[in-house]
XYZ file of N, CA and C in Angstrom:
684
model
N -164.770 -46.524 -67.320
C -164.148 -47.834 -67.341
C -162.635 -47.717 -67.121
N -162.063 -48.710 -66.446
C -160.610 -48.720 -66.283
C -159.981 -49.125 -67.605
N -158.663 -48.956 -67.703
C -157.994 -49.201 -68.976
C -157.248 -50.528 -68.999
N -157.846 -51.561 -68.422
C -157.231 -52.876 -68.487
C -157.410 -53.414 -69.897
N -156.348 -53.985 -70.422
C -156.398 -54.522 -71.778
C -156.707 -56.011 -71.735
N -157.592 -56.426 -72.615
C -157.997 -57.820 -72.634
C -157.956 -58.324 -74.069
N -157.533 -59.572 -74.237
C -157.503 -60.163 -75.564
C -158.689 -61.101 -75.716
N -159.373 -61.003 -76.852
C -160.483 -61.903 -77.131
C -160.305 -62.481 -78.531
N -160.641 -63.740 -78.702
C -160.619 -64.363 -80.021
C -162.068 -64.485 -80.488
N -162.372 -63.842 -81.581
C -163.710 -63.888 -82.154
C -163.651 -64.847 -83.340
N -164.260 -66.036 -83.207
C -164.183 -67.033 -84.249
C -162.795 -67.661 -84.277
N -162.419 -68.232 -85.394
C -161.148 -68.932 -85.500
C -160.030 -68.019 -85.950
N -160.310 -67.023 -86.757
C -159.239 -66.233 -87.349
C -159.398 -64.740 -87.120
N -160.300 -64.359 -86.226
C -160.503 -62.931 -85.959
C -160.053 -62.639 -84.539
N -159.080 -61.750 -84.388
C -158.600 -61.391 -83.062
C -158.819 -59.909 -82.855
N -159.440 -59.574 -81.759
C -159.697 -58.168 -81.465
C -159.079 -57.830 -80.119
N -158.441 -56.649 -80.049
C -157.922 -56.172 -78.778
C -159.018 -55.328 -78.149
N -159.438 -55.720 -76.974
C -160.599 -55.098 -76.358
C -160.191 -54.291 -75.141
N -160.608 -53.031 -75.114
C -160.337 -52.158 -73.973
C -161.609 -52.106 -73.138
N -161.894 -53.250 -72.457
C -163.144 -53.404 -71.707
C -164.340 -52.959 -72.557
N -164.473 -53.569 -73.727
C -165.479 -53.158 -74.712
C -166.869 -53.173 -74.107
N -167.564 -52.059 -74.103
C -168.937 -52.029 -73.601
C -169.831 -52.895 -74.486
N -170.855 -53.460 -73.879
C -171.774 -54.295 -74.646
C -172.429 -53.489 -75.748
N -172.655 -52.191 -75.500
C -173.282 -51.354 -76.515
C -172.475 -51.381 -77.809
N -171.144 -51.395 -77.701
C -170.311 -51.435 -78.905
C -170.425 -52.791 -79.584
N -170.481 -53.847 -78.788
C -170.630 -55.181 -79.362
C -171.919 -55.282 -80.161
N -172.972 -54.663 -79.658
C -174.263 -54.748 -80.319
C -174.324 -53.929 -81.605
N -173.363 -53.022 -81.771
C -173.335 -52.195 -82.980
C -172.616 -52.879 -84.142
N -171.978 -54.014 -83.885
C -171.280 -54.733 -84.956
C -172.299 -55.218 -85.976
N -172.067 -54.917 -87.226
C -173.053 -55.228 -88.263
C -173.090 -56.706 -88.622
N -171.946 -57.376 -88.541
C -171.902 -58.791 -88.889
C -172.601 -59.620 -87.808
N -173.620 -60.346 -88.197
C -174.456 -61.046 -87.226
C -173.681 -62.059 -86.397
N -172.877 -62.902 -87.052
C -172.153 -63.941 -86.326
C -171.141 -63.345 -85.353
N -170.421 -62.335 -85.786
C -169.435 -61.700 -84.907
C -170.111 -60.990 -83.739
N -171.256 -60.352 -83.996
C -171.988 -59.679 -82.927
C -172.421 -60.688 -81.867
N -172.971 -61.793 -82.311
C -173.420 -62.815 -81.367
C -172.247 -63.408 -80.591
N -171.146 -63.671 -81.296
C -169.983 -64.260 -80.646
C -169.385 -63.324 -79.609
N -169.280 -62.047 -79.957
C -168.716 -61.079 -79.016
C -169.623 -60.925 -77.798
N -170.925 -60.929 -78.048
C -171.870 -60.809 -76.931
C -171.725 -62.006 -75.986
N -171.596 -63.194 -76.549
C -171.405 -64.389 -75.730
C -170.096 -64.325 -74.955
N -169.056 -63.805 -75.593
C -167.763 -63.685 -74.912
C -167.862 -62.744 -73.716
N -168.603 -61.665 -73.886
C -168.777 -60.731 -72.776
C -169.509 -61.421 -71.625
N -170.513 -62.245 -71.951
C -171.276 -62.936 -70.910
C -170.422 -63.946 -70.143
N -169.293 -64.351 -70.716
C -168.406 -65.313 -70.050
C -167.352 -64.627 -69.184
N -167.257 -63.310 -69.281
C -166.219 -62.603 -68.543
C -166.475 -62.660 -67.037
N -165.409 -62.708 -66.235
C -165.592 -62.736 -64.773
C -166.227 -61.455 -64.229
N -166.096 -60.365 -64.986
C -166.672 -59.087 -64.541
C -167.956 -58.752 -65.295
N -168.635 -59.776 -65.788
C -169.817 -59.555 -66.620
C -170.892 -58.739 -65.896
N -170.981 -58.869 -64.575
C -172.026 -58.141 -63.852
C -171.826 -56.630 -63.933
N -170.620 -56.199 -64.261
C -170.380 -54.765 -64.434
C -171.087 -54.225 -65.676
N -171.542 -55.116 -66.536
C -172.184 -54.715 -67.795
C -173.690 -54.953 -67.780
N -174.278 -54.987 -66.588
C -175.689 -55.330 -66.470
C -176.592 -54.380 -67.261
N -176.260 -53.103 -67.246
C -177.073 -52.142 -67.993
C -177.082 -52.460 -69.476
N -175.922 -52.800 -70.014
C -175.830 -53.155 -71.427
C -176.565 -54.435 -71.747
N -176.501 -55.389 -70.822
C -177.215 -56.652 -71.032
C -178.721 -56.406 -71.062
N -179.197 -55.548 -70.169
C -180.628 -55.224 -70.179
C -181.020 -54.544 -71.491
N -180.164 -53.649 -71.977
C -180.482 -52.944 -73.223
C -180.500 -53.891 -74.418
N -179.767 -54.996 -74.313
C -179.731 -55.971 -75.412
C -181.092 -56.618 -75.636
N -181.971 -56.529 -74.633
C -183.308 -57.097 -74.776
C -184.116 -56.385 -75.851
N -183.699 -55.187 -76.223
C -184.417 -54.427 -77.257
C -183.845 -54.676 -78.653
N -182.872 -55.574 -78.767
C -182.255 -55.871 -80.055
C -183.229 -56.564 -81.008
N -183.011 -56.352 -82.286
C -183.813 -57.053 -83.293
C -183.304 -58.481 -83.501
N -182.043 -58.711 -83.141
C -181.440 -60.031 -83.288
C -182.016 -60.949 -82.205
N -182.847 -61.911 -82.590
C -183.528 -62.770 -81.625
C -182.553 -63.624 -80.821
N -181.410 -63.978 -81.411
C -180.430 -64.777 -80.690
C -179.805 -63.982 -79.552
N -179.453 -62.732 -79.829
C -178.884 -61.872 -78.793
C -179.905 -61.651 -77.681
N -181.150 -61.434 -78.054
C -182.210 -61.261 -77.057
C -182.313 -62.515 -76.189
N -182.220 -63.670 -76.821
C -182.283 -64.931 -76.075
C -181.106 -65.055 -75.101
N -179.905 -64.716 -75.567
C -178.731 -64.782 -74.695
C -178.910 -63.858 -73.490
N -179.370 -62.637 -73.770
C -179.532 -61.644 -72.700
C -180.604 -62.086 -71.715
N -181.746 -62.569 -72.230
C -182.847 -62.989 -71.371
C -182.440 -64.162 -70.483
N -181.689 -65.090 -71.054
C -181.240 -66.250 -70.292
C -180.297 -65.829 -69.173
N -179.382 -64.915 -69.504
C -178.437 -64.449 -68.480
C -179.177 -63.717 -67.359
N -180.085 -62.825 -67.732
C -180.825 -62.053 -66.725
C -181.661 -62.978 -65.835
N -182.350 -63.955 -66.444
C -183.169 -64.896 -65.672
C -182.313 -65.672 -64.679
N -181.169 -66.172 -65.159
C -180.272 -66.941 -64.285
C -179.712 -66.071 -63.164
N -179.379 -64.826 -63.499
C -178.792 -63.928 -62.503
C -179.813 -63.546 -61.440
N -181.047 -63.282 -61.849
C -182.110 -62.968 -60.885
C -182.297 -64.132 -59.913
N -182.327 -65.343 -60.461
C -182.501 -66.524 -59.606
C -181.331 -66.660 -58.634
N -180.122 -66.423 -59.124
C -178.930 -66.510 -58.272
C -178.968 -65.454 -57.177
N -179.346 -64.220 -57.536
C -179.417 -63.137 -56.549
C -180.459 -63.453 -55.472
N -181.627 -63.906 -55.900
C -182.688 -64.211 -54.943
C -182.262 -65.314 -53.978
N -181.631 -66.338 -54.517
C -181.194 -67.450 -53.691
C -180.133 -67.002 -52.687
N -179.168 -66.208 -53.149
C -178.101 -65.745 -52.269
C -178.627 -64.801 -51.206
N -179.529 -63.892 -51.599
C -180.108 -62.956 -50.628
C -180.856 -63.712 -49.531
N -181.655 -64.673 -49.932
C -182.432 -65.449 -48.954
C -181.521 -66.235 -48.030
N -180.464 -66.823 -48.598
C -179.535 -67.624 -47.806
C -178.783 -66.765 -46.798
N -178.273 -65.601 -47.245
C -177.527 -64.717 -46.347
C -178.430 -64.139 -45.260
N -179.667 -63.828 -45.642
C -180.616 -63.295 -44.656
C -180.927 -64.349 -43.596
N -181.083 -65.594 -44.021
C -181.359 -66.678 -43.089
C -180.179 -66.910 -42.147
N -178.972 -66.865 -42.698
C -177.777 -67.057 -41.872
C -177.693 -65.965 -40.812
N -177.988 -64.729 -41.219
C -177.929 -63.640 -40.240
C -178.995 -63.810 -39.164
N -180.209 -64.162 -39.580
C -181.296 -64.297 -38.612
C -180.988 -65.385 -37.584
N -180.233 -66.377 -38.002
C -179.869 -67.440 -37.077
C -178.722 -67.030 -36.152
N -177.801 -66.246 -36.678
C -176.615 -65.894 -35.890
C -176.721 -64.548 -35.179
N -177.375 -63.585 -35.852
C -177.489 -62.208 -35.355
C -176.116 -61.579 -35.094
N -175.126 -62.014 -35.860
C -173.780 -61.469 -35.723
C -173.602 -60.283 -36.662
N -172.923 -59.256 -36.186
C -172.752 -58.041 -36.971
C -171.957 -58.304 -38.252
N -170.942 -59.135 -38.187
C -170.153 -59.427 -39.389
C -171.011 -60.066 -40.479
N -171.918 -60.923 -40.073
C -172.830 -61.568 -41.028
C -173.804 -60.548 -41.598
N -174.250 -59.649 -40.751
C -175.153 -58.586 -41.204
C -174.459 -57.677 -42.208
N -173.208 -57.350 -41.950
C -172.445 -56.514 -42.881
C -172.276 -57.214 -44.226
N -172.056 -58.511 -44.198
C -171.932 -59.280 -45.439
C -173.235 -59.249 -46.219
N -174.351 -59.403 -45.511
C -175.663 -59.355 -46.158
C -175.909 -57.985 -46.789
N -175.610 -56.932 -46.044
C -175.839 -55.577 -46.550
C -174.959 -55.285 -47.764
N -173.732 -55.745 -47.736
C -172.839 -55.540 -48.876
C -173.379 -56.225 -50.122
N -173.871 -57.448 -49.951
C -174.439 -58.170 -51.086
C -175.673 -57.456 -51.626
N -176.580 -57.063 -50.729
C -177.816 -56.390 -51.159
C -177.526 -55.068 -51.859
N -176.572 -54.345 -51.348
C -176.196 -53.070 -51.948
C -175.769 -53.274 -53.400
N -174.897 -54.242 -53.608
C -174.429 -54.549 -54.957
C -175.576 -55.018 -55.834
N -176.413 -55.879 -55.305
C -177.541 -56.432 -56.058
C -178.522 -55.340 -56.489
N -178.874 -54.457 -55.573
C -179.839 -53.407 -55.874
C -179.322 -52.422 -56.907
N -178.014 -52.183 -56.908
C -177.448 -51.240 -57.876
C -177.386 -51.818 -59.295
N -177.575 -53.122 -59.434
C -177.622 -53.716 -60.772
C -178.947 -53.409 -61.471
N -179.983 -53.094 -60.662
C -181.306 -52.734 -61.211
C -181.811 -53.794 -62.196
N -181.716 -55.020 -61.749
C -182.093 -56.135 -62.602
C -183.515 -56.620 -62.328
N -184.084 -56.210 -61.196
C -185.420 -56.672 -60.808
C -186.520 -55.792 -61.403
N -187.728 -56.328 -61.403
C -188.893 -55.515 -61.723
C -189.035 -54.478 -60.612
N -189.780 -53.413 -60.871
C -189.911 -52.359 -59.864
C -190.508 -52.861 -58.547
N -191.565 -53.684 -58.569
C -192.092 -54.186 -57.289
C -191.062 -54.995 -56.506
N -190.305 -55.837 -57.213
C -189.293 -56.644 -56.526
C -188.141 -55.779 -56.025
N -187.761 -54.779 -56.817
C -186.702 -53.869 -56.394
C -187.087 -53.187 -55.081
N -188.344 -52.776 -54.979
C -188.820 -52.118 -53.760
C -188.797 -53.079 -52.568
N -189.166 -54.326 -52.816
C -189.163 -55.326 -51.731
C -187.753 -55.497 -51.176
N -186.795 -55.655 -52.077
C -185.417 -55.879 -51.623
C -184.804 -54.602 -51.044
N -185.229 -53.472 -51.541
C -184.762 -52.207 -50.959
C -185.282 -52.074 -49.523
N -186.515 -52.487 -49.298
C -187.066 -52.438 -47.943
C -186.318 -53.386 -47.006
N -185.961 -54.563 -47.519
C -185.133 -55.476 -46.732
C -183.803 -54.794 -46.388
N -183.175 -54.232 -47.404
C -181.870 -53.587 -47.247
C -181.932 -52.472 -46.208
N -182.938 -51.625 -46.336
C -183.051 -50.509 -45.405
C -183.379 -50.993 -43.993
N -184.231 -51.993 -43.897
C -184.587 -52.518 -42.588
C -183.389 -53.086 -41.846
N -182.560 -53.804 -42.572
C -181.373 -54.384 -41.937
C -180.284 -53.335 -41.711
N -180.268 -52.302 -42.540
C -179.352 -51.187 -42.282
C -179.741 -50.496 -40.979
N -181.032 -50.329 -40.779
C -181.529 -49.741 -39.536
C -181.150 -50.628 -38.348
N -181.262 -51.922 -38.529
C -180.900 -52.850 -37.453
C -179.422 -52.715 -37.100
N -178.584 -52.591 -38.130
C -177.152 -52.393 -37.883
C -176.913 -51.087 -37.140
N -177.615 -50.044 -37.550
C -177.451 -48.736 -36.916
C -177.821 -48.803 -35.435
N -178.873 -49.521 -35.138
C -179.303 -49.642 -33.738
C -178.346 -50.515 -32.930
N -177.751 -51.503 -33.563
C -176.792 -52.368 -32.876
C -175.474 -51.644 -32.618
N -174.958 -50.998 -33.654
C -173.666 -50.316 -33.555
C -173.557 -49.308 -34.695
N -173.948 -48.075 -34.423
C -173.990 -47.073 -35.488
C -172.617 -46.722 -36.042
N -171.559 -47.063 -35.325
C -170.213 -46.792 -35.843
C -169.890 -47.673 -37.043
N -170.661 -48.735 -37.242
C -170.440 -49.634 -38.377
C -171.080 -49.090 -39.660
N -171.934 -48.090 -39.523
C -172.603 -47.495 -40.691
C -171.791 -46.285 -41.134
N -171.015 -46.451 -42.198
C -170.148 -45.367 -42.650
C -170.791 -44.518 -43.736
N -170.077 -43.500 -44.172
C -170.612 -42.569 -45.155
C -170.962 -43.195 -46.485
N -170.161 -44.162 -46.928
C -170.459 -44.828 -48.200
C -171.770 -45.608 -48.119
N -172.001 -46.249 -46.983
C -173.247 -46.986 -46.809
C -174.437 -46.044 -46.774
N -174.272 -44.924 -46.098
C -175.345 -43.925 -46.049
C -175.616 -43.350 -47.436
N -174.552 -43.087 -48.184
C -174.710 -42.557 -49.538
C -175.492 -43.531 -50.415
N -175.233 -44.821 -50.241
C -175.908 -45.828 -51.054
C -177.404 -45.902 -50.741
N -177.751 -45.904 -49.469
C -179.177 -45.998 -49.121
C -179.907 -44.721 -49.535
N -179.247 -43.589 -49.429
C -179.858 -42.326 -49.858
C -180.076 -42.332 -51.375
N -179.076 -42.803 -52.107
C -179.195 -42.874 -53.569
C -180.350 -43.781 -53.980
N -180.440 -44.945 -53.354
C -181.504 -45.885 -53.701
C -182.885 -45.342 -53.333
N -182.985 -44.685 -52.188
C -184.264 -44.100 -51.778
C -184.640 -42.912 -52.669
N -183.656 -42.203 -53.160
C -183.914 -41.065 -54.050
C -184.682 -41.481 -55.293
N -184.477 -42.699 -55.732
C -185.143 -43.182 -56.937
C -186.658 -43.248 -56.766
N -187.103 -43.302 -55.515
C -188.536 -43.389 -55.238
C -189.061 -42.122 -54.577
N -188.238 -41.065 -54.612
C -188.654 -39.771 -54.064
C -189.192 -39.902 -52.637
N -188.497 -40.706 -51.847
C -188.919 -40.948 -50.468
C -188.273 -39.914 -49.554
N -188.879 -38.727 -49.493
C -188.273 -37.603 -48.766
C -188.061 -37.905 -47.284
N -189.067 -38.522 -46.659
C -188.950 -38.809 -45.234
C -187.834 -39.787 -44.932
N -187.776 -40.860 -45.716
C -186.729 -41.854 -45.523
C -185.350 -41.299 -45.799
N -185.251 -40.454 -46.807
C -183.964 -39.859 -47.164
C -183.467 -38.944 -46.056
N -184.355 -38.123 -45.521
C -183.958 -37.153 -44.494
C -183.379 -37.851 -43.266
N -183.961 -38.979 -42.899
C -183.469 -39.719 -41.736
C -182.005 -40.114 -41.916
N -181.677 -40.620 -43.103
C -180.316 -41.067 -43.345
C -179.360 -39.895 -43.533
N -179.864 -38.797 -44.082
C -179.025 -37.597 -44.221
C -178.644 -37.059 -42.840
N -179.597 -37.057 -41.922
C -179.311 -36.590 -40.563
C -178.227 -37.448 -39.910
N -178.260 -38.721 -40.205
C -177.237 -39.608 -39.670
C -175.884 -39.357 -40.343
N -175.924 -39.009 -41.609
C -174.687 -38.631 -42.297
C -174.128 -37.348 -41.689
N -175.023 -36.447 -41.323
C -174.619 -35.191 -40.705
C -173.865 -35.427 -39.390
N -174.261 -36.463 -38.681
C -173.630 -36.760 -37.395
C -172.161 -37.135 -37.544
N -171.774 -37.669 -38.703
C -170.393 -38.133 -38.876
C -169.638 -37.391 -39.979
N -170.248 -36.329 -40.534
C -169.646 -35.706 -41.710
C -168.310 -35.023 -41.427
N -168.028 -34.723 -40.173
C -166.742 -34.099 -39.859
C -165.605 -35.113 -39.765
N -165.966 -36.397 -39.853
C -164.957 -37.450 -39.842
C -165.031 -38.359 -41.062
N -166.035 -38.171 -41.907
C -166.262 -39.097 -43.017
C -166.519 -38.315 -44.305
N -165.646 -38.499 -45.265
C -165.699 -37.749 -46.525
C -166.997 -38.000 -47.292
N -167.377 -39.274 -47.425
C -168.585 -39.606 -48.184
C -169.828 -39.026 -47.519
N -169.860 -39.040 -46.193
C -170.996 -38.474 -45.468
C -171.080 -36.970 -45.699
N -169.940 -36.293 -45.672
C -169.911 -34.843 -45.892
C -170.463 -34.495 -47.275
N -170.058 -35.237 -48.284
C -170.543 -34.986 -49.643
C -172.053 -35.179 -49.732
N -172.532 -36.217 -49.073
C -173.959 -36.528 -49.146
C -174.796 -35.429 -48.502
N -174.316 -34.898 -47.391
C -175.035 -33.829 -46.704
C -175.095 -32.582 -47.588
N -173.970 -32.205 -48.192
C -173.945 -31.027 -49.065
C -174.860 -31.212 -50.271
N -174.806 -32.384 -50.882
C -175.658 -32.654 -52.043
C -177.141 -32.548 -51.672
N -177.472 -33.060 -50.514
C -178.865 -33.049 -50.075
C -179.366 -31.620 -49.882
N -178.631 -30.821 -49.115
C -179.088 -29.452 -48.853
C -179.079 -28.617 -50.136
N -178.148 -28.887 -51.017
C -178.104 -28.172 -52.294
C -179.334 -28.534 -53.131
N -179.671 -29.815 -53.149
C -180.802 -30.283 -53.957
C -182.119 -29.703 -53.488
N -182.317 -29.639 -52.162
C -183.601 -29.125 -51.655
C -183.571 -27.605 -51.453
N -182.451 -26.981 -51.846
C -182.288 -25.523 -51.781
C -182.419 -24.982 -50.357
N -181.847 -25.711 -49.429
C -181.839 -25.277 -48.031
C -180.525 -24.532 -47.780
N -180.552 -23.229 -47.962
C -179.329 -22.430 -47.893
C -178.701 -22.453 -46.500
N -179.522 -22.338 -45.473
C -178.972 -22.309 -44.123
C -178.356 -23.643 -43.749
N -179.036 -24.726 -44.108
C -178.491 -26.049 -43.827
C -177.195 -26.286 -44.574
N -177.159 -25.836 -45.831
C -175.968 -25.999 -46.650
C -174.801 -25.193 -46.074
N -175.061 -23.939 -45.729
C -174.007 -23.072 -45.200
C -173.450 -23.602 -43.884
N -174.340 -24.108 -43.042
C -173.900 -24.668 -41.772
C -173.035 -25.900 -41.991
N -173.403 -26.718 -42.973
C -172.612 -27.910 -43.283
C -171.228 -27.517 -43.797
N -171.180 -26.523 -44.672
C -169.892 -26.044 -45.189
C -169.022 -25.539 -44.047
N -169.629 -24.779 -43.133
C -168.864 -24.241 -41.996
C -168.273 -25.374 -41.161
N -169.080 -26.352 -40.864
C -168.603 -27.457 -40.030
C -167.503 -28.246 -40.728
N -167.639 -28.426 -42.026
C -166.621 -29.159 -42.783
C -165.310 -28.378 -42.794
N -165.395 -27.071 -43.007
C -164.194 -26.235 -43.025
C -163.466 -26.260 -41.681
N -164.214 -26.278 -40.611
C -163.617 -26.220 -39.277
C -163.192 -27.594 -38.765
N -163.518 -28.627 -39.511
C -163.175 -29.983 -39.084
C -161.752 -30.332 -39.515
N -161.289 -31.483 -39.067
C -159.963 -31.971 -39.454
C -160.031 -32.889 -40.668
N -161.205 -32.922 -41.304
C -161.419 -33.798 -42.451
C -160.497 -33.409 -43.601
N -159.833 -34.394 -44.180
C -158.974 -34.154 -45.350
C -159.865 -34.171 -46.592
N -159.969 -33.041 -47.262
C -160.892 -32.912 -48.385
C -160.273 -33.415 -49.685
N -161.083 -34.049 -50.510
C -160.631 -34.413 -51.847
C -161.002 -33.290 -52.808
N -160.685 -33.455 -54.081
C -160.896 -32.374 -55.054
C -162.373 -32.009 -55.192
N -163.247 -33.016 -55.132
C -164.682 -32.742 -55.278
C -165.198 -31.879 -54.136
N -164.830 -32.256 -52.920
C -165.303 -31.508 -51.752
C -164.674 -30.119 -51.695
N -163.439 -30.006 -52.153
C -162.789 -28.693 -52.202
C -163.543 -27.743 -53.121
N -164.035 -28.284 -54.244
C -164.812 -27.461 -55.169
C -166.086 -26.957 -54.503
N -166.739 -27.837 -53.743
C -167.960 -27.438 -53.052
C -167.695 -26.273 -52.092
N -166.695 -26.411 -51.248
C -166.481 -25.396 -50.212
C -165.876 -24.108 -50.789
N -165.211 -24.189 -51.940
C -164.656 -22.990 -52.561
C -165.732 -22.176 -53.258
N -166.587 -22.855 -54.007
C -167.596 -22.154 -54.802
C -168.850 -21.827 -54.009
N -169.055 -22.530 -52.921
C -170.234 -22.275 -52.088
C -169.800 -22.088 -50.647
N -169.142 -20.965 -50.347
C -168.652 -20.734 -48.992
C -169.787 -20.587 -47.992
N -169.457 -20.838 -46.732
C -170.464 -20.672 -45.678
C -170.745 -19.205 -45.474
N -171.833 -18.906 -44.794
C -172.192 -17.513 -44.518
C -171.365 -16.929 -43.378
N -170.694 -17.852 -42.653
C -169.928 -17.396 -41.502
C -168.645 -16.726 -41.856
């Protein structure tokens, strides 16, 4: 979490200084009224979607009021996500413009990472996301950057979809000498599947490229040098 300081008023005479208080901490407050009030305050924050994991965990609370607050928020958010996804998809299908497609993909990426849907629904929207990512790649592959590839690979990894993952990794490989996120994804992939030759070749290409490495990538190439 970042260190932005926020002021919250809990009740009429209780003031707490909050350092982006995680919902988990709010749920640990023993006083029932204060716990409920703090939870409601978090749900009103403009960045509340950043706390989706905590909101989901609140469903396991013994406090029925907190469970009700969490369930209501999740239900409303699911409905909002579904409506927005359908609307953006329809707009793209009518226009077929790349900028609209990029907007749709950005929204879906964010939505899928919240993990708010049931598993069957998550898979449906992931298939939409991947299908439209493929469409973007076929239209103009230069618009598909390393961060986008990393996201689709991460989401596919959750379902152990080896074939689907490999396709996107190969595409990351095509741009890894110019894209930091793509380079990291390729190294992680070959390391995970224990493909020594693929990993060593990737390290060699990264070392010989003009790519400016960050600290994470520097650690990879220092500790796992190429065979060359």
